[in-house]
Amino acid sequence: MSNNELSTNRIMARQNGIVQPLLTDLYQITMAYAYWKSGKVNDVAVFDLFFRTNPFQGEFTIFAGLEECLKFLQNFHYSDSDIEYLMHILPDNIEPEFFAYLKDLTCKDIKLSAIEEGSVVFPRVPLLRIEGPLIIAQLLETTLLTLVNFASLMATNAARYRMVAGKNVSLLEFGLRRAQGPDGGLSASKYAYVGGFDGTSNVLAGKMFNIPVKGTHAHSFVTSFSTLDDITSVVLRHADTHEQCNILELSLEWRRRISSIIDVSPEEASDGELAALMSYAIAFPTGFLALVDTYDVKRSGLLNFCAVALALNDCGYRAVGIRIDSGDLAYLSVLARSTFEQIAEEFKLPWFSKLTIVASNDINEETILSLNEQGHKIDCFGIGTHLVTCQRQPALGCVYKLVEINGQPRIKLSQDVGKVTIPGHKEAYRLFGADGHALIDLLQRSSEPAPIIGQKVLCRHPFQESKRAYVIPSKVEHLYKVYWSDGGVCISPKPLSQVRERVQSSLRTLRQDIKRNLNPTPYKVAVSDDLYNFIHDLWLQNAPIGELS
């Protein structure tokens, strides 16, 4: 193993946290004992991890969580205290040799194949394929599902926000306080960034995952100031000359001068708010981004902000912008932009017209679409609750199904055809058309030769006989790579920034009608003719024959 891989492994191990073998369902342990007791220690299994339906009424999903799965495999080991706890909660009749067996278990005999993290993925196509001893492969189920389900759901949600916001608007994740506990908050920050967000307010996520951290102040900072007398220091050194500037005098003078330009009386504006903004500007003269809706954006917040921003300009600093956290965001953003442009023109300060306008306040996809229709002037959205809790759909629904045991295929049948599994050891290919867009994902038996560019391939719906089509691919992408084998990582996880880039490049391979918000076109997932016949032969073999009387 190279030094780079060793370094990666150390980092992965350090960030593993609570993800450990006991982060599982009890029935995985009880099944493991039943397998062990039945003499199935040497059985070899293949499991597929996949989902059945795309989330958020959409027609695509982003696969995420692979790096965390690799960390889990790498650190899989039952500690002495784990064994002691299992002995305490399991029935007394369990043989002590089973606990000795668990104590020695690692993932050295497991092979994990996966689609590249950050890729766009679709129902029924396995995201992970786990091969190896039945008992250990079974014990991995719940933990792998919890690592992939929320990660993929969050990345997909974030990618959808990125698409509706457009390329030129920044997106910040502000959801820690509303997230599903501390681990949910960290995961949300990480996978929001993967999905296309530009930064987070979550400081720990910034440290752990190297995500840009952003933030300003809360309403409480503004309301903690009542009058101008609450300011203890009014002095700021000039950025260039280092002379002392009196921010209070400058701000009051500017407030008087610009009040007639924007038609707001200084008497209407809150002095406590002005005191707060001046104090914040003195603390952060190079990063002055202020909340302006504590009292009234139009009658107080904008006037006070502009006065302090112009005072900062006199001291050699440029303000960053404002945040609006309530009210009619479309109207207020247009008002703010118009105000900035008026002042820029009046005082010959072109940069002032370009000040950043950040909007927050319970924003969701529909809010952004509506704001787009209203012609908003917002540069950046801060999104919290709806993003991190995935309110439109709180779970993805990945499942983990046995598809082969000791070389023999296994199928799960159901009266609900959507729950019938696709059996056997399979490979997946993405076939592209001449225009460069992905046409279809094709599942084949692993014994079949891969599709060939320029050669006709029969693609069939896995369960509906009449749904079939020939495809002549201009490009063929084999979706699986082996990421874990022989007890180690085969392909080192990419930095989060590269996974983030992968999301956008992968989305670009889809036609726009598949990605659109309203009534998107379903993307096709098919099976080869050989796999189709294999599924249905196995179905007939395993389906019970009824008897009429």
Short mmCIF file of C-alpha atoms in Angstrom, two decimals, residues 22-362:
data_model
loop_
_atom_site.label_atom_id
_atom_site.label_comp_id
_atom_site.label_asym_id
_atom_site.label_seq_id
_atom_site.Cartn_x
_atom_site.Cartn_y
_atom_site.Cartn_z
CA LEU A 22 -23.05 -2.54 17.01
CA LEU A 23 -24.66 0.24 14.96
CA THR A 24 -27.01 -2.38 13.59
CA ASP A 25 -30.34 -4.12 14.16
CA LEU A 26 -30.45 -6.93 16.69
CA TYR A 27 -31.82 -9.35 14.13
CA GLN A 28 -28.54 -9.19 12.21
CA ILE A 29 -26.79 -10.64 15.27
CA THR A 30 -29.47 -13.27 15.88
CA MET A 31 -29.38 -14.31 12.19
CA ALA A 32 -25.59 -14.53 12.40
CA TYR A 33 -25.91 -16.98 15.29
CA ALA A 34 -28.57 -18.99 13.47
CA TYR A 35 -26.33 -19.16 10.38
CA TRP A 36 -23.38 -20.19 12.56
CA LYS A 37 -25.45 -22.79 14.39
CA SER A 38 -26.67 -24.15 11.02
CA GLY A 39 -23.11 -24.74 9.81
CA LYS A 40 -23.21 -21.94 7.21
CA VAL A 41 -19.89 -20.40 8.23
CA ASN A 42 -18.30 -21.19 4.89
CA ASP A 43 -21.26 -20.19 2.71
CA VAL A 44 -20.46 -17.41 0.22
CA ALA A 45 -23.11 -14.81 -0.56
CA VAL A 46 -23.75 -11.91 -2.93
CA PHE A 47 -25.94 -9.03 -1.73
CA ASP A 48 -27.17 -6.05 -3.75
CA LEU A 49 -27.88 -2.67 -2.15
CA PHE A 50 -30.34 -0.66 -4.25
CA PHE A 51 -33.51 1.49 -4.07
CA ARG A 52 -36.85 1.10 -5.84
CA THR A 53 -38.09 4.68 -6.37
CA ASN A 54 -36.42 8.04 -6.94
CA PRO A 55 -37.09 10.61 -4.19
CA PHE A 56 -38.88 14.00 -4.26
CA GLN A 57 -41.17 13.04 -7.18
CA GLY A 58 -38.06 13.23 -9.33
CA GLU A 59 -36.48 10.85 -11.81
CA PHE A 60 -32.87 10.79 -10.64
CA THR A 61 -30.87 10.15 -7.46
CA ILE A 62 -27.30 11.02 -6.47
CA PHE A 63 -25.30 8.16 -4.93
CA ALA A 64 -23.36 9.20 -1.83
CA GLY A 65 -21.93 7.61 1.30
CA LEU A 66 -19.38 5.28 -0.31
CA GLU A 67 -16.41 6.72 1.58
CA GLU A 68 -18.20 6.15 4.89
CA CYS A 69 -18.95 2.56 3.87
CA LEU A 70 -15.25 1.97 3.24
CA LYS A 71 -14.38 3.44 6.64
CA PHE A 72 -16.86 1.04 8.20
CA LEU A 73 -15.33 -2.00 6.48
CA GLN A 74 -11.88 -0.86 7.46
CA ASN A 75 -12.75 -0.48 11.13
CA PHE A 76 -15.10 -3.46 11.47
CA HIS A 77 -14.16 -5.24 14.69
CA TYR A 78 -16.07 -6.30 17.80
CA SER A 79 -14.32 -4.94 20.89
CA ASP A 80 -14.19 -6.76 24.21
CA SER A 81 -16.93 -4.49 25.54
CA ASP A 82 -19.04 -5.20 22.43
CA ILE A 83 -18.77 -8.93 23.04
CA GLU A 84 -19.53 -8.47 26.73
CA TYR A 85 -22.65 -6.47 25.86
CA LEU A 86 -23.83 -9.05 23.31
CA MET A 87 -23.38 -11.83 25.88
CA HIS A 88 -25.54 -9.79 28.23
CA ILE A 89 -28.45 -9.15 25.83
CA LEU A 90 -28.55 -12.45 23.92
CA PRO A 91 -30.15 -15.62 25.34
CA ASP A 92 -28.13 -17.70 27.78
CA ASN A 93 -28.18 -20.76 25.55
CA ILE A 94 -25.92 -19.20 22.91
CA GLU A 95 -22.69 -21.14 22.72
CA PRO A 96 -19.58 -19.25 23.88
CA GLU A 97 -17.72 -20.36 20.74
CA PHE A 98 -20.01 -18.05 18.74
CA PHE A 99 -18.74 -15.03 20.66
CA ALA A 100 -15.16 -16.14 20.02
CA TYR A 101 -16.07 -16.36 16.33
CA LEU A 102 -17.48 -12.80 16.38
CA LYS A 103 -14.39 -11.50 18.17
CA ASP A 104 -12.18 -12.60 15.26
CA LEU A 105 -14.47 -11.30 12.48
CA THR A 106 -13.11 -8.70 10.07
CA CYS A 107 -13.93 -7.71 6.49
CA LYS A 108 -10.76 -9.23 5.03
CA ASP A 109 -12.80 -11.70 2.93
CA ILE A 110 -15.38 -9.19 1.73
CA LYS A 111 -15.34 -7.73 -1.77
CA LEU A 112 -17.25 -4.49 -2.33
CA SER A 113 -18.00 -3.20 -5.82
CA ALA A 114 -19.78 0.11 -6.27
CA ILE A 115 -20.81 2.88 -8.61
CA GLU A 116 -18.56 5.93 -8.28
CA GLU A 117 -19.68 8.24 -5.45
CA GLY A 118 -21.38 11.37 -6.76
CA SER A 119 -22.85 9.58 -9.78
CA VAL A 120 -26.44 9.95 -10.87
CA VAL A 121 -28.19 6.60 -10.26
CA PHE A 122 -31.57 5.01 -10.83
CA PRO A 123 -33.99 2.48 -9.29
CA ARG A 124 -33.11 -1.23 -9.31
CA VAL A 125 -29.48 -0.68 -10.33
CA PRO A 126 -27.38 -1.88 -7.36
CA LEU A 127 -25.30 0.93 -5.84
CA LEU A 128 -23.17 -1.57 -3.91
CA ARG A 129 -22.48 -5.26 -4.50
CA ILE A 130 -21.19 -7.13 -1.46
CA GLU A 131 -19.55 -10.52 -1.96
CA GLY A 132 -18.07 -12.78 0.70
CA PRO A 133 -18.84 -15.04 3.66
CA LEU A 134 -22.60 -15.07 4.31
CA ILE A 135 -22.42 -14.20 8.01
CA ILE A 136 -20.17 -11.15 7.74
CA ALA A 137 -22.01 -9.94 4.60
CA GLN A 138 -25.27 -10.20 6.53
CA LEU A 139 -23.85 -8.32 9.53
CA LEU A 140 -22.95 -5.38 7.27
CA GLU A 141 -26.52 -4.82 6.05
CA THR A 142 -28.04 -2.27 8.43
CA THR A 143 -24.93 -0.13 8.79
CA LEU A 144 -24.32 0.08 5.05
CA LEU A 145 -27.96 1.03 4.54
CA THR A 146 -27.84 3.81 7.12
CA LEU A 147 -24.61 5.14 5.58
CA VAL A 148 -26.01 5.21 2.03
CA ASN A 149 -29.68 6.07 2.55
CA PHE A 150 -29.43 9.50 4.15
CA ALA A 151 -26.24 10.48 2.31
CA SER A 152 -27.82 9.80 -1.08
CA LEU A 153 -31.10 11.45 -0.11
CA MET A 154 -29.31 14.60 1.11
CA ALA A 155 -27.02 14.82 -1.92
CA THR A 156 -30.05 14.44 -4.20
CA ASN A 157 -32.01 17.10 -2.31
CA ALA A 158 -29.07 19.50 -2.49
CA ALA A 159 -28.58 18.83 -6.21
CA ARG A 160 -32.25 19.67 -6.83
CA TYR A 161 -31.85 22.98 -4.98
CA ARG A 162 -28.76 23.71 -7.03
CA MET A 163 -30.67 23.12 -10.27
CA VAL A 164 -33.62 25.39 -9.39
CA ALA A 165 -31.33 28.13 -8.00
CA GLY A 166 -29.21 28.20 -11.15
CA LYS A 167 -25.46 28.48 -11.62
CA ASN A 168 -25.09 32.13 -10.64
CA VAL A 169 -26.71 31.99 -7.19
CA SER A 170 -24.77 30.79 -4.14
CA LEU A 171 -26.29 28.23 -1.80
CA LEU A 172 -25.41 27.98 1.90
CA GLU A 173 -26.53 25.21 4.25
CA PHE A 174 -27.85 26.68 7.51
CA GLY A 175 -29.57 23.61 8.94
CA LEU A 176 -27.57 22.37 11.94
CA ARG A 177 -30.02 23.65 14.56
CA ARG A 178 -32.93 21.91 12.79
CA ALA A 179 -31.18 18.70 11.78
CA GLN A 180 -31.95 15.21 13.07
CA GLY A 181 -29.47 15.31 15.92
CA PRO A 182 -25.73 16.05 15.80
CA ASP A 183 -24.78 13.22 13.44
CA GLY A 184 -27.67 14.08 11.14
CA GLY A 185 -26.46 17.67 11.18
CA LEU A 186 -22.90 16.70 10.24
CA SER A 187 -24.07 14.35 7.49
CA ALA A 188 -26.44 16.99 6.14
CA SER A 189 -23.64 19.57 5.93
CA LYS A 190 -21.31 17.11 4.22
CA TYR A 191 -23.76 15.84 1.62
CA ALA A 192 -25.34 19.24 0.96
CA TYR A 193 -21.84 20.31 -0.14
CA VAL A 194 -21.51 17.18 -2.28
CA GLY A 195 -24.85 17.95 -3.91
CA GLY A 196 -23.79 21.44 -4.95
CA PHE A 197 -24.04 23.82 -1.99
CA ASP A 198 -21.20 26.32 -1.68
CA GLY A 199 -20.75 26.39 2.07
CA THR A 200 -22.17 25.66 5.51
CA SER A 201 -22.70 27.43 8.81
CA ASN A 202 -21.60 24.21 10.58
CA VAL A 203 -18.12 24.86 11.95
CA LEU A 204 -17.35 21.22 12.83
CA ALA A 205 -18.34 20.11 9.33
CA GLY A 206 -16.00 22.78 7.98
CA LYS A 207 -13.13 21.40 10.03
CA MET A 208 -13.82 17.72 9.35
CA PHE A 209 -14.66 17.89 5.65
CA ASN A 210 -12.88 21.06 4.50
CA ILE A 211 -16.15 22.75 3.53
CA PRO A 212 -16.19 26.58 3.32
CA VAL A 213 -17.81 27.98 6.48
CA LYS A 214 -20.04 31.05 6.26
CA GLY A 215 -22.13 33.08 8.66
CA THR A 216 -23.01 36.53 9.93
CA HIS A 217 -25.03 37.40 13.05
CA ALA A 218 -28.49 36.77 14.49
CA HIS A 219 -31.36 39.08 15.43
CA SER A 220 -30.26 38.75 19.05
CA PHE A 221 -27.07 40.66 18.25
CA VAL A 222 -29.13 43.56 16.91
CA THR A 223 -31.66 43.53 19.73
CA SER A 224 -28.88 43.49 22.34
CA PHE A 225 -28.27 47.17 21.44
CA SER A 226 -30.92 49.70 22.45
CA THR A 227 -29.38 53.12 21.76
CA LEU A 228 -26.23 54.68 20.34
CA ASP A 229 -24.97 54.94 23.90
CA ASP A 230 -24.53 51.14 23.94
CA ILE A 231 -21.45 51.43 21.72
CA THR A 232 -18.30 51.24 23.83
CA SER A 233 -15.85 51.91 21.00
CA VAL A 234 -16.42 53.95 17.84
CA VAL A 235 -12.86 53.90 16.51
CA LEU A 236 -11.64 51.95 13.48
CA ARG A 237 -8.19 52.29 11.90
CA HIS A 238 -8.16 53.17 8.21
CA ALA A 239 -7.24 50.15 6.07
CA ASP A 240 -4.49 52.04 4.21
CA THR A 241 -3.39 55.08 6.22
CA HIS A 242 -4.04 53.49 9.67
CA GLU A 243 -5.47 56.83 10.84
CA GLN A 244 -8.29 56.58 13.37
CA CYS A 245 -11.81 56.86 11.94
CA ASN A 246 -14.87 57.64 14.02
CA ILE A 247 -17.46 55.19 12.70
CA LEU A 248 -20.27 56.75 14.76
CA GLU A 249 -19.79 60.23 13.32
CA LEU A 250 -19.33 58.92 9.79
CA SER A 251 -22.38 56.64 9.97
CA LEU A 252 -24.66 59.35 11.35
CA GLU A 253 -23.52 61.77 8.66
CA TRP A 254 -24.06 59.20 5.91
CA ARG A 255 -27.47 58.26 7.31
CA ARG A 256 -28.50 61.91 7.09
CA ARG A 257 -27.14 62.31 3.55
CA ILE A 258 -28.68 59.20 2.03
CA SER A 259 -32.06 59.42 3.77
CA SER A 260 -33.41 61.80 1.12
CA ILE A 261 -32.02 59.66 -1.70
CA ILE A 262 -33.87 56.55 -0.59
CA ASP A 263 -36.80 58.52 0.86
CA VAL A 264 -36.54 57.25 4.45
CA SER A 265 -36.34 59.59 7.45
CA PRO A 266 -33.48 58.98 9.94
CA GLU A 267 -36.05 59.43 12.73
CA GLU A 268 -37.84 56.26 11.53
CA ALA A 269 -34.69 54.13 11.67
CA SER A 270 -33.69 52.29 14.85
CA ASP A 271 -30.68 53.76 16.64
CA GLY A 272 -30.20 50.44 18.44
CA GLU A 273 -29.93 48.70 15.07
CA LEU A 274 -27.45 51.31 13.84
CA ALA A 275 -25.39 50.78 17.01
CA ALA A 276 -25.40 47.02 16.44
CA LEU A 277 -24.37 47.31 12.79
CA MET A 278 -21.57 49.76 13.62
CA SER A 279 -20.28 47.44 16.34
CA TYR A 280 -20.33 44.48 13.96
CA ALA A 281 -18.58 46.52 11.27
CA ILE A 282 -15.83 47.52 13.72
CA ALA A 283 -15.40 43.84 14.65
CA PHE A 284 -15.43 42.62 11.02
CA PRO A 285 -14.59 45.52 8.72
CA THR A 286 -13.51 43.22 5.86
CA GLY A 287 -16.50 40.87 6.20
CA PHE A 288 -19.42 43.15 6.98
CA LEU A 289 -22.57 41.25 6.00
CA ALA A 290 -25.49 42.41 8.13
CA LEU A 291 -28.96 41.17 8.97
CA VAL A 292 -31.38 44.00 8.09
CA ASP A 293 -34.87 42.71 8.93
CA THR A 294 -34.82 42.82 12.75
CA TYR A 295 -37.23 45.78 12.74
CA ASP A 296 -38.15 46.94 9.24
CA VAL A 297 -36.04 46.44 6.11
CA LYS A 298 -37.44 49.41 4.23
CA ARG A 299 -37.73 51.92 7.09
CA SER A 300 -34.70 51.01 9.15
CA GLY A 301 -32.50 48.12 8.06
CA LEU A 302 -31.46 49.29 4.60
CA LEU A 303 -30.84 52.89 5.68
CA ASN A 304 -28.73 51.84 8.67
CA PHE A 305 -26.78 49.27 6.65
CA CYS A 306 -25.99 51.67 3.82
CA ALA A 307 -24.89 54.36 6.30
CA VAL A 308 -22.45 51.97 8.00
CA ALA A 309 -21.27 50.52 4.66
CA LEU A 310 -20.46 54.03 3.38
CA ALA A 311 -18.70 54.86 6.65
CA LEU A 312 -16.61 51.70 6.21
CA ASN A 313 -15.80 52.84 2.67
CA ASP A 314 -14.46 56.09 4.09
CA CYS A 315 -12.16 53.95 6.24
CA GLY A 316 -10.86 51.97 3.26
CA TYR A 317 -13.11 48.89 3.59
CA ARG A 318 -15.85 47.47 1.41
CA ALA A 319 -18.95 45.94 2.93
CA VAL A 320 -20.02 42.48 1.71
CA GLY A 321 -23.81 42.78 1.77
CA ILE A 322 -27.01 42.06 3.64
CA ARG A 323 -29.14 39.11 4.77
CA ILE A 324 -32.95 39.21 4.77
CA ASP A 325 -34.59 36.59 6.97
CA SER A 326 -38.29 37.46 6.78
CA GLY A 327 -40.97 39.16 4.74
CA ASP A 328 -41.58 39.28 1.00
CA LEU A 329 -38.15 38.16 -0.21
CA ALA A 330 -38.76 38.99 -3.88
CA TYR A 331 -39.98 42.55 -3.15
CA LEU A 332 -37.36 43.25 -0.48
CA SER A 333 -34.49 41.97 -2.62
CA VAL A 334 -35.59 44.16 -5.53
CA LEU A 335 -35.90 47.12 -3.14
CA ALA A 336 -32.43 46.46 -1.73
CA ARG A 337 -30.82 46.14 -5.16
CA SER A 338 -32.51 49.33 -6.33
CA THR A 339 -31.30 51.13 -3.19
CA PHE A 340 -27.73 49.95 -3.72
CA GLU A 341 -27.85 51.06 -7.36
CA GLN A 342 -29.20 54.50 -6.44
CA ILE A 343 -26.40 55.04 -3.94
CA ALA A 344 -23.76 53.67 -6.33
CA GLU A 345 -24.85 56.13 -9.00
CA GLU A 346 -25.20 59.11 -6.63
CA PHE A 347 -21.76 58.72 -5.05
CA LYS A 348 -19.89 57.17 -8.00
CA LEU A 349 -19.24 53.87 -6.21
CA PRO A 350 -19.88 51.15 -8.85
CA TRP A 351 -19.08 48.31 -6.43
CA PHE A 352 -21.94 49.35 -4.15
CA SER A 353 -24.52 48.25 -6.72
CA LYS A 354 -23.05 44.74 -6.59
CA LEU A 355 -23.41 44.18 -2.83
CA THR A 356 -24.47 40.65 -1.99
CA ILE A 357 -28.09 39.98 -1.01
CA VAL A 358 -28.54 36.80 1.02
CA ALA A 359 -32.03 35.46 1.71
CA SER A 360 -33.06 32.88 4.29
CA ASN A 361 -36.43 32.10 5.99
CA ASP A 362 -37.73 28.53 5.58
#
